[in-house]
XYZ file of C-alpha atoms in Angstrom:
701
model
C -40.732 42.924 -4.752
C -38.092 39.926 -6.007
C -34.645 40.096 -4.283
C -33.505 40.590 -8.477
C -35.733 43.930 -8.515
C -34.175 45.028 -5.028
C -30.907 44.474 -5.839
C -31.642 46.328 -9.316
C -33.099 49.492 -7.254
C -30.012 49.515 -4.823
C -28.167 49.481 -8.002
C -29.927 52.213 -9.358
C -29.490 54.637 -6.154
C -26.077 54.227 -5.846
C -25.554 55.179 -9.582
C -27.239 58.050 -8.696
C -25.643 58.749 -5.811
C -22.092 59.115 -7.346
C -21.091 60.707 -10.077
C -20.325 59.549 -13.544
C -16.195 58.310 -14.077
C -16.959 57.893 -17.690
C -18.417 61.511 -18.223
C -15.934 63.292 -16.301
C -13.252 61.429 -18.606
C -14.261 62.221 -21.838
C -13.554 58.544 -23.343
C -15.826 57.985 -26.449
C -16.436 54.516 -24.761
C -16.984 50.797 -26.008
C -20.159 49.010 -25.735
C -20.704 44.965 -26.321
C -21.276 43.147 -28.984
C -24.523 41.319 -28.511
C -24.148 38.500 -27.615
C -21.317 38.832 -24.994
C -20.576 35.652 -22.759
C -17.525 34.522 -21.023
C -15.525 32.072 -23.194
C -13.071 29.586 -21.745
C -10.157 28.023 -22.535
C -10.908 24.788 -24.806
C -8.170 22.969 -22.145
C -8.221 23.244 -18.593
C -4.512 22.475 -18.786
C -1.958 25.431 -17.110
C 0.726 25.848 -19.200
C 3.822 24.007 -17.622
C 6.347 26.839 -18.767
C 10.127 26.316 -18.762
C 11.620 23.295 -16.723
C 13.813 24.071 -13.501
C 16.644 22.422 -11.562
C 15.538 22.953 -8.430
C 12.708 25.000 -6.138
C 13.284 26.881 -3.398
C 10.375 27.948 -1.071
C 10.633 31.051 1.084
C 8.252 31.593 4.238
C 8.551 35.185 4.812
C 6.882 35.307 8.204
C 5.855 38.012 10.526
C 7.827 36.815 13.273
C 10.504 34.314 11.638
C 11.387 32.888 7.963
C 13.090 30.348 6.282
C 13.616 28.701 3.511
C 14.027 24.538 1.678
C 14.561 23.357 -1.223
C 14.198 20.145 -3.246
C 15.986 19.365 -6.699
C 13.488 17.942 -9.275
C 15.077 14.824 -9.662
C 15.017 14.027 -5.998
C 11.739 15.560 -5.112
C 11.165 13.334 -2.048
C 14.272 15.091 -0.500
C 13.200 18.626 1.086
C 16.550 20.234 2.538
C 16.115 22.932 5.102
C 18.165 25.607 4.905
C 21.669 25.875 7.126
C 21.216 26.212 10.803
C 21.138 29.940 11.181
C 23.984 31.806 13.211
C 23.152 33.085 16.440
C 20.014 32.134 18.413
C 18.165 32.192 21.582
C 18.296 30.376 25.028
C 14.971 28.125 25.031
C 14.126 28.992 21.124
C 14.397 26.677 18.344
C 16.242 28.470 15.317
C 15.177 26.476 12.609
C 14.283 29.787 11.184
C 15.593 33.334 11.604
C 13.621 36.106 13.081
C 12.095 38.494 10.186
C 14.075 41.266 11.466
C 16.733 43.938 9.053
C 18.897 46.284 10.087
C 19.789 49.058 7.361
C 23.224 51.421 8.052
C 22.678 55.012 8.927
C 23.003 55.647 5.272
C 19.918 53.138 4.738
C 22.127 50.624 3.071
C 21.329 46.643 3.703
C 23.804 45.271 6.414
C 22.176 42.119 7.760
C 18.996 40.030 8.542
C 17.451 37.456 10.854
C 19.947 36.994 13.990
C 22.802 38.460 12.324
C 21.078 42.041 12.593
C 19.310 41.296 15.637
C 22.770 40.698 17.426
C 24.598 43.760 15.832
C 22.023 45.913 16.570
C 21.999 45.018 20.147
C 25.701 45.436 20.862
C 25.896 48.879 19.339
C 26.046 51.560 21.638
C 22.746 53.813 22.741
C 24.502 56.889 21.017
C 25.244 55.021 17.853
C 22.386 52.721 17.513
C 19.930 55.509 17.104
C 21.218 56.641 13.857
C 20.433 52.680 12.587
C 17.444 51.710 11.276
C 16.153 48.373 12.741
C 12.391 46.999 11.367
C 11.183 43.697 12.968
C 7.351 42.315 12.379
C 7.135 44.529 9.269
C 5.044 42.065 7.179
C 1.850 43.082 9.110
C 1.897 46.302 7.629
C 0.860 44.725 4.143
C -2.320 43.655 5.369
C -3.056 46.395 7.857
C -2.586 49.585 5.436
C -6.053 50.174 3.893
C -4.446 51.797 0.197
C -0.949 49.878 0.108
C 1.334 51.170 -2.709
C 4.960 50.967 -3.641
C 5.015 54.324 -1.881
C 4.187 52.719 1.541
C 6.392 53.655 4.613
C 7.262 51.767 7.587
C 8.547 52.897 10.739
C 12.286 51.668 11.875
C 12.924 51.152 15.546
C 14.374 54.574 16.050
C 11.210 56.207 14.384
C 12.574 57.144 11.012
C 10.598 56.022 7.640
C 11.616 53.578 5.202
C 9.703 52.377 1.831
C 8.614 48.918 2.522
C 9.190 47.961 -0.837
C 13.123 48.605 -0.334
C 12.698 46.194 2.995
C 10.900 43.590 1.662
C 12.917 43.827 -1.504
C 16.341 43.543 0.589
C 14.784 40.651 2.412
C 13.895 38.698 -0.890
C 17.616 39.173 -1.729
C 19.126 38.251 1.090
C 17.192 35.018 1.188
C 18.536 34.169 -2.626
C 21.996 34.949 -1.932
C 21.892 32.307 1.021
C 19.707 29.765 -1.372
C 22.208 29.802 -4.134
C 25.378 29.683 -2.283
C 24.069 26.570 -0.442
C 23.324 25.362 -3.706
C 26.361 26.244 -5.374
C 28.420 24.554 -2.207
C 26.192 21.319 -2.898
C 26.564 21.400 -6.618
C 30.081 22.184 -6.379
C 29.721 25.467 -9.025
C 28.265 28.619 -9.272
C 24.565 27.770 -9.467
C 22.348 29.556 -11.996
C 19.264 31.640 -10.779
C 17.548 30.845 -14.030
C 17.720 27.139 -12.590
C 15.671 27.843 -9.758
C 11.631 27.994 -9.099
C 11.144 29.928 -6.406
C 7.646 29.987 -4.045
C 6.884 32.505 -1.681
C 4.268 31.800 0.916
C 1.885 34.339 1.777
C -1.400 34.213 4.316
C -4.511 33.270 2.468
C -6.163 36.031 3.982
C -4.022 39.060 2.185
C -5.974 40.804 -0.223
C -4.714 41.221 -4.052
C -2.918 44.701 -3.449
C -0.523 42.721 -0.662
C 0.309 39.716 -3.103
C 1.114 41.774 -5.987
C 3.181 44.085 -3.872
C 5.440 40.840 -2.610
C 5.651 39.949 -6.422
C 6.954 43.782 -6.819
C 9.294 43.164 -4.001
C 10.486 39.718 -5.950
C 10.944 41.766 -8.889
C 13.046 44.756 -7.150
C 15.284 41.845 -5.455
C 16.433 40.515 -8.477
C 14.695 37.050 -7.436
C 12.692 36.663 -10.600
C 12.196 39.269 -13.845
C 9.381 40.414 -15.427
C 10.052 38.904 -18.591
C 9.720 35.684 -16.734
C 6.939 35.889 -14.206
C 6.526 32.067 -14.528
C 9.839 31.642 -12.021
C 7.895 33.195 -9.111
C 4.983 31.263 -7.520
C 2.683 32.790 -4.318
C 1.553 30.061 -2.293
C -1.153 30.815 0.307
C -0.150 29.163 3.165
C -3.056 27.013 4.043
C -2.871 25.352 0.505
C 1.042 24.496 1.412
C 0.077 23.285 4.490
C -2.244 21.070 3.415
C -0.128 19.527 0.343
C 2.248 18.420 3.038
C -0.564 17.016 5.371
C -1.343 14.522 2.952
C 1.815 12.833 2.741
C 2.013 12.799 6.878
C 2.844 9.498 7.994
C 1.803 8.278 11.152
C 5.084 8.132 12.994
C 5.359 12.337 11.794
C 2.643 13.795 13.488
C 0.922 13.905 17.074
C -2.767 12.894 17.222
C -3.838 14.869 20.123
C -7.504 13.267 20.043
C -6.538 9.911 19.629
C -7.979 7.269 22.469
C -4.755 4.733 21.847
C -1.205 5.126 22.295
C 0.503 6.855 19.553
C 4.074 7.557 18.724
C 5.016 6.173 21.641
C 3.066 8.252 24.427
C -0.922 8.194 25.805
C -2.947 11.176 25.076
C -4.277 11.274 28.513
C -0.787 12.520 29.317
C -0.409 15.829 29.841
C -1.416 17.999 26.549
C 2.240 19.433 25.568
C 3.902 15.988 26.319
C 3.515 14.764 22.779
C 5.075 17.749 21.125
C 7.810 17.699 23.990
C 8.409 14.075 22.184
C 7.886 15.378 18.600
C 10.688 18.328 19.418
C 13.164 15.629 20.958
C 12.607 13.193 17.784
C 13.401 16.457 14.950
C 16.190 17.394 17.540
C 17.791 14.262 17.441
C 16.818 13.994 13.219
C 17.617 17.418 12.530
C 21.676 16.996 12.059
C 21.246 16.105 8.483
C 18.503 18.997 7.649
C 16.890 16.940 5.430
C 13.195 15.425 5.263
C 12.268 12.405 3.075
C 8.682 12.809 1.856
C 7.533 9.417 0.706
C 5.637 9.441 -2.978
C 2.564 7.833 -0.971
C -0.543 9.237 0.199
C -0.337 8.991 3.916
C -2.382 6.718 6.293
C -4.338 9.617 7.240
C -5.025 10.667 4.275
C -6.403 6.721 3.140
C -9.195 7.003 5.983
C -10.598 10.148 4.271
C -13.736 9.077 1.373
C -15.579 11.012 -0.964
C -17.350 14.367 0.963
C -15.299 13.940 3.506
C -14.199 17.522 4.823
C -11.007 18.751 7.459
C -10.035 22.040 8.761
C -6.677 23.598 8.624
C -5.960 26.153 11.401
C -2.530 27.909 10.500
C -1.285 29.823 13.319
C 1.165 32.171 12.500
C 3.513 34.845 13.938
C 0.727 37.565 12.468
C -2.035 35.549 10.785
C -4.397 32.663 11.878
C -6.239 30.924 8.892
C -8.697 28.880 9.137
C -9.814 26.742 5.744
C -11.575 23.939 5.243
C -11.101 21.550 2.551
C -13.627 18.623 1.195
C -12.138 15.440 -0.339
C -13.287 14.738 -4.101
C -12.297 11.131 -5.313
C -10.278 9.869 -7.479
C -6.994 10.742 -6.777
C -7.716 12.673 -3.349
C -9.159 15.786 -5.485
C -10.144 18.631 -3.409
C -13.241 21.459 -4.518
C -13.906 24.532 -3.410
C -17.403 25.074 -2.414
C -17.200 28.506 -0.332
C -15.060 31.485 0.191
C -14.607 33.932 3.183
C -18.410 34.768 3.528
C -19.455 31.258 3.654
C -21.858 31.317 0.935
C -23.015 28.410 -0.943
C -21.200 28.066 -4.663
C -24.146 29.242 -6.843
C -21.458 28.323 -9.721
C -21.265 24.747 -11.801
C -18.380 22.343 -10.353
C -15.406 21.236 -12.534
C -15.480 18.027 -13.920
C -12.920 15.456 -11.870
C -10.333 14.768 -14.081
C -8.191 17.247 -12.801
C -4.561 16.120 -11.685
C -4.832 16.178 -8.101
C -6.777 18.758 -5.803
C -9.394 21.352 -5.549
C -9.317 23.640 -2.742
C -11.068 25.903 -0.688
C -14.419 25.321 1.079
C -13.912 27.926 2.989
C -11.861 30.676 4.022
C -12.235 32.365 8.004
C -9.620 34.841 9.653
C -9.197 36.268 13.207
C -9.005 39.888 13.696
C -6.868 42.182 16.177
C -8.889 45.041 18.437
C -9.271 47.959 16.657
C -6.081 49.551 17.994
C -4.132 46.904 16.257
C -6.680 46.472 13.314
C -5.058 43.241 11.879
C -5.251 39.318 11.858
C -4.611 37.952 15.174
C -1.593 35.839 15.521
C 0.917 34.941 18.356
C 2.451 38.489 18.552
C -0.875 39.149 19.875
C 0.740 37.893 23.290
C 3.608 40.720 22.850
C 0.838 42.693 22.749
C -0.517 41.931 25.496
C 2.652 41.562 27.372
C 3.411 45.496 26.275
C 0.095 46.253 27.789
C 1.040 45.017 31.292
C 4.106 47.084 30.932
C 2.272 50.129 30.510
C 0.290 49.462 33.380
C 3.146 48.962 35.550
C 5.159 51.443 34.339
C 3.080 53.665 32.449
C 2.485 54.318 28.611
C 4.365 57.401 28.534
C 7.613 55.964 29.587
C 7.307 52.885 27.374
C 6.539 54.971 24.171
C 9.844 56.891 25.275
C 11.722 53.874 26.194
C 11.121 52.171 22.865
C 12.205 55.441 21.046
C 15.318 56.176 22.860
C 16.646 52.711 23.509
C 15.547 50.753 21.086
C 17.977 47.882 21.299
C 16.997 47.661 24.757
C 13.535 46.939 24.446
C 14.482 44.093 21.231
C 16.368 42.733 24.379
C 13.538 42.757 26.657
C 11.130 41.253 24.207
C 13.791 38.146 23.340
C 13.544 37.734 26.868
C 10.009 37.489 26.975
C 9.859 35.247 23.845
C 11.930 32.640 25.689
C 9.533 32.707 29.051
C 6.560 32.651 26.753
C 7.365 29.608 25.014
C 7.609 27.657 28.368
C 4.183 28.762 29.216
C 1.736 25.615 29.710
C -1.618 24.740 31.435
C 0.169 22.594 33.962
C 2.945 24.664 35.202
C 3.561 25.794 38.551
C 6.880 27.579 39.071
C 7.163 31.372 38.142
C 8.705 32.459 34.852
C 11.350 34.839 35.317
C 11.878 37.684 32.823
C 14.812 39.565 32.189
C 14.995 43.092 32.522
C 17.778 45.083 30.808
C 20.058 47.128 32.822
C 19.249 50.359 30.372
C 15.345 49.918 31.327
C 15.946 50.065 34.740
C 18.802 52.942 34.845
C 16.294 54.453 32.274
C 13.003 54.389 34.134
C 14.903 55.732 37.841
C 16.295 58.912 35.390
C 12.747 59.319 34.425
C 10.378 58.562 36.913
C 13.123 59.351 39.635
C 12.340 55.855 41.535
C 12.998 52.365 41.223
C 11.488 49.851 39.175
C 10.599 47.888 42.253
C 8.921 50.876 43.656
C 6.649 51.033 40.505
C 5.798 47.124 40.505
C 4.748 48.013 44.507
C 2.756 50.692 43.447
C 1.356 49.154 40.385
C -1.403 46.789 42.351
C -0.259 44.156 39.829
C 0.037 41.250 42.453
C 0.799 38.482 39.793
C 3.959 40.176 38.821
C 6.833 40.535 41.415
C 10.299 41.726 41.853
C 13.156 39.395 41.931
C 16.499 40.673 43.342
C 18.398 39.549 40.754
C 17.104 41.891 38.321
C 14.074 40.107 36.925
C 10.248 40.367 36.630
C 8.925 37.093 38.441
C 5.454 36.140 37.132
C 3.179 33.379 38.216
C 2.100 31.260 35.662
C -1.629 32.191 35.705
C -0.248 35.872 34.917
C 1.858 34.516 32.013
C -1.648 32.038 30.629
C -3.313 35.251 30.950
C -1.485 37.178 28.387
C -2.535 34.437 25.696
C -6.013 34.232 26.613
C -7.304 37.382 24.418
C -5.535 35.985 21.674
C -6.277 31.993 22.183
C -9.944 33.201 22.784
C -9.970 34.735 19.495
C -9.208 32.088 17.716
C -11.309 29.554 19.900
C -14.408 32.213 19.153
C -13.744 31.691 15.104
C -13.254 28.197 15.361
C -16.525 27.985 17.388
C -18.517 30.055 14.524
C -17.296 27.865 11.877
C -18.126 24.613 13.261
C -21.991 26.065 13.817
C -22.400 26.687 10.475
C -24.442 23.857 9.212
C -22.131 23.430 5.879
C -19.178 22.888 7.956
C -20.210 19.563 9.724
C -18.530 15.826 9.978
C -15.090 17.324 10.313
C -12.825 14.154 10.541
C -9.337 16.013 10.919
C -8.372 19.289 11.949
C -4.512 20.116 11.417
C -2.944 22.785 13.765
C -0.405 24.051 11.823
C 2.371 26.861 12.313
C 4.622 28.083 14.842
C 2.154 29.219 17.302
C 0.722 25.804 16.822
C 3.250 24.475 19.502
C 1.775 26.235 22.463
C 0.186 23.936 24.659
C -2.396 26.404 25.836
C -3.449 26.999 22.588
C -3.410 22.929 21.962
C -5.707 22.096 25.016
C -7.828 25.032 24.173
C -8.822 23.437 20.803
C -9.009 20.599 22.643
C -11.703 21.702 25.231
C -13.693 23.337 22.272
C -13.735 20.497 20.040
C -14.986 18.261 22.543
C -13.703 14.611 20.593
C -15.939 16.049 17.712
C -12.530 15.910 15.401
C -9.292 14.814 15.568
C -6.568 17.070 16.244
C -3.117 16.983 14.188
C 0.039 17.965 14.824
C 2.599 17.086 12.058
C 6.416 17.306 13.959
C 8.356 20.283 13.388
C 5.413 22.067 12.777
C 6.952 25.515 11.895
C 7.980 23.937 8.908
C 4.818 22.328 7.707
C 3.956 25.309 5.396
C 7.179 25.555 4.316
C 7.797 22.098 3.131
C 4.483 22.018 1.609
C 5.446 25.112 -0.529
C 8.216 23.256 -1.881
C 5.763 20.340 -3.075
C 3.909 23.134 -4.809
C 6.379 24.122 -6.582
C 7.505 20.897 -7.534
C 3.850 20.164 -8.899
C 2.047 23.384 -8.878
C -0.913 21.826 -11.262
C -1.789 20.453 -7.526
C -3.652 23.415 -7.145
C -6.315 24.115 -10.206
C -9.206 26.029 -8.737
C -9.629 29.122 -6.316
C -11.810 31.470 -5.448
C -11.756 34.746 -6.988
C -11.710 37.544 -3.846
C -12.771 40.377 -6.052
C -15.299 40.757 -9.121
C -13.351 42.146 -12.355
C -14.728 44.018 -15.494
C -14.844 47.028 -17.668
C -16.897 50.015 -18.425
C -18.711 50.056 -21.080
C -21.876 52.249 -22.764
C -25.140 50.498 -22.948
C -28.029 51.891 -25.470
C -29.952 53.989 -22.671
C -33.562 52.361 -21.829
C -36.135 54.783 -19.907
C -37.341 53.273 -16.565
C -34.555 50.741 -16.549
C -31.188 53.350 -16.148
C -30.842 55.949 -14.338
C -31.328 59.535 -15.835
C -28.209 60.367 -14.424
C -26.394 58.256 -16.503
C -28.069 59.014 -19.976
C -25.077 60.227 -22.270
C -26.006 61.822 -25.674
C -23.544 61.334 -28.866
C -24.297 61.676 -32.455
C -27.678 61.610 -31.903
C -27.482 58.281 -29.996
C -28.667 57.885 -26.499
C -26.423 55.625 -24.296
C -26.354 54.344 -20.672
C -23.114 55.137 -19.265
C -20.747 53.804 -16.698
C -22.016 50.556 -16.968
C -19.935 47.601 -15.139
C -19.522 44.720 -17.735
C -18.442 41.876 -15.298
C -15.499 39.160 -16.415
C -15.606 37.201 -13.597
C -17.525 37.393 -10.074
C -16.140 37.199 -6.401
C -16.949 33.835 -4.996
C -16.661 32.366 -8.725
C -14.460 29.282 -9.186
C -11.567 30.058 -11.244
C -9.403 27.857 -13.051
C -5.480 28.808 -12.573
C -4.696 30.060 -16.578
C -8.286 30.586 -17.027
C -9.045 33.011 -20.034
C -12.093 34.882 -19.824
C -13.197 36.698 -23.098
C -15.924 39.638 -24.247
C -16.263 41.267 -27.602
C -16.812 45.262 -27.658
C -17.447 47.626 -30.615
C -16.551 51.645 -30.060
C -19.518 53.288 -29.503
C -18.412 55.603 -32.378
C -17.508 54.117 -35.476
C -14.581 56.946 -36.270
C -12.912 56.327 -32.975
C -9.172 56.375 -33.811
C -7.995 55.190 -29.875
C -9.630 52.558 -28.162
C -9.593 53.343 -24.366
C -10.829 50.203 -21.976
C -11.023 50.867 -18.389
C -10.529 47.835 -16.204
C -12.366 47.909 -12.743
C -12.732 45.564 -9.892
C -14.687 45.270 -6.472
C -15.745 42.860 -3.320
C -19.284 43.023 -4.069
C -20.519 40.405 -6.271
C -23.380 42.052 -8.265
C -22.071 45.567 -9.517
C -24.130 47.311 -11.404
C -21.783 50.819 -12.308
C -18.305 51.594 -12.152
C -19.763 54.713 -10.298
C -20.631 52.191 -7.367
C -19.116 52.701 -3.677
C -16.404 50.626 -3.604
C -15.523 49.962 -7.253
C -11.797 50.595 -8.048
C -9.666 50.722 -11.409
C -7.325 48.610 -11.570
C -5.864 48.913 -15.140
C -6.199 50.379 -18.548
C -5.822 49.019 -22.261
C -5.514 51.784 -25.093
C -5.551 50.181 -28.377
C -4.294 52.415 -31.539
C -6.434 51.676 -34.421
C -5.633 54.863 -36.264
C -4.849 54.386 -39.975
C -6.676 50.930 -40.305
C -10.120 50.345 -41.371
C -11.999 47.138 -40.499
C -13.956 45.253 -43.245
C -17.001 44.437 -40.955
C -19.559 46.645 -40.359
C -18.751 46.907 -36.703
C -15.122 47.104 -35.617
C -14.686 43.962 -33.062
C -12.660 44.756 -30.226
C -11.982 41.228 -28.170
C -10.973 41.872 -24.742
C -9.489 38.919 -22.767
C -8.128 38.721 -18.981
C -6.047 35.433 -17.733
C -6.396 34.455 -14.064
C -3.006 33.475 -12.747
C -1.852 33.291 -8.801
C -1.477 36.518 -7.941
C -1.171 38.422 -12.013
C -4.128 38.898 -14.002
C -3.577 39.947 -17.211
C -6.010 41.600 -19.917
C -5.472 41.883 -23.519
C -7.164 43.617 -25.871
C -7.328 42.585 -29.991
C -8.612 44.329 -33.213
C -10.001 41.112 -34.735
C -9.722 42.777 -38.216
C -5.773 44.274 -38.171
C -4.650 41.941 -35.343
C -3.538 44.573 -33.106
C -2.591 44.259 -29.820
C -1.803 45.658 -26.361
C -1.473 43.857 -22.905
C -1.661 45.097 -19.727
C -1.317 43.553 -15.904
C -3.636 44.567 -13.444
C -2.296 46.872 -11.019
C -3.995 46.522 -7.616
C -1.142 49.225 -6.214
C -1.023 51.902 -8.609
C -4.945 53.090 -8.867
């Protein structure tokens, strides 16, 4: 039996095992006009849309967030946000924590350091009425059936709509950025003059990306009538755009064998980053980064077909992406998507303006308990497990619920010490325990914290008389191990793939990339197979790249379609080919119902803005209303809309009553246009010109 026959039998078996959606809906249905094939635009150029005065990019991170901007008349100057009020000892505050505080009556109060510090200063009897949320971005990836009604849990256990929280956060950044722009220009800055860019992880599915856009609409960042004012940028793409511009003095080359940037790579693995941080600190007063309109020295070393990896290590996610250079002009082309399957489609020709992305996507995932991608918050999770081992899971759960502000205080203290972890560290790390923790534990257990430590058999954590947990360096490093091991495991698997060989550079970006422990682990794993490049101010790499992307969106031309899209149609029933359960007889005609007619297949290259068209005709000539249901699936080959995993994501309802078609068979053209996150569908009655439009909705169906 051939592979095609096997696939066909599998499709028929799935169809027989599932009931018919079309029969239950009772729609008259449509059938393809023969022949039916994809028709792409004559031009590959994406419409440029309106012009903007400034581009503002928002890096909405799991643990920290911020914004940067550049005026279109000065694209070489990228300005980062004003220095945030607040901050922690030993922690850089280039960004502000992704924390939000609502009043007891659920009104927005504050964001970032202001939210965290205000919440911390509240009396415990008062704080339990306030709604404090942190690290809530992860919910968008970990929720299986994400919708507009998805809830988040505040620190006090109360539920709040996720869409409201994300909208409050984006409204906060809008207000901050417009105020800064107004101060810079000396007058009130018009939001219509701003192109907004929001960065999201590459591994996010379509519902999560749409959710972020819906939050932007709700916040007033942009309007539904002007969707092109907002670009959703994938974080590894943004990082790669910025890395193209890197000059030698703007990065650390960990794998170099010669002195670079004034230090020798044979020194301690963290020393290069320490010097880089000092360089950045000295130059941060202006908050303006100059991006030269040239290709960086590293990029000039790359030739046709060369490949490099971007490892984006954030707070909540780790994206591994492989890119390949295509000349001229440093084009990049996309060869593989997340599954790593080879492309079965024709590559686009080389006249596109700058880039093709992405060869390969990969990602790390948390253990089943957390069920999401694995960024630096995995270390926080390990610290919490250690506390549970010492003091008991029941106590930690109660403390978080009854003393939420004190729990936040404890995690702030841990964050500062976490950043001090290094391979060569010999002196202990002290973590302040809030008085509230010590007091509540004694009331809860009837004995002291010191007693709990002695009885816990955790030898590497001691009690200090100053009210601190004293961890030896090996103990702190062990908290990093599960997270780093997971990242290294994914990197190892990636480099073992035959398609991913001869990688010239590995760019390590994202806030977690600053960790000397992670840097050393990546070095040990690669064993000199490729050079490891870390940009200075590595936590702002994605933000700066997102600004560059907003200034020139045409830099990204082609992406992989993550899903297969199509519509449900009727085909003439063929005995022996179609399952008997799919037989539908209408006016003496035998139809096969529930047929999935594919527009774009998963893993297929799609140019941004590309239009795909199909022609259909009503199965019943006298139909007054034409109903077209749009479906999607993660599978590459889909036969029927009743197969497992196929979801309805849109409906087009075209009223043709009171009209007659001059053609023997009325032609209904159905078109789908693929944008960054929005997919638009349209149906046109060719004989009358009547049109109906809809956006594909991943959140409501």
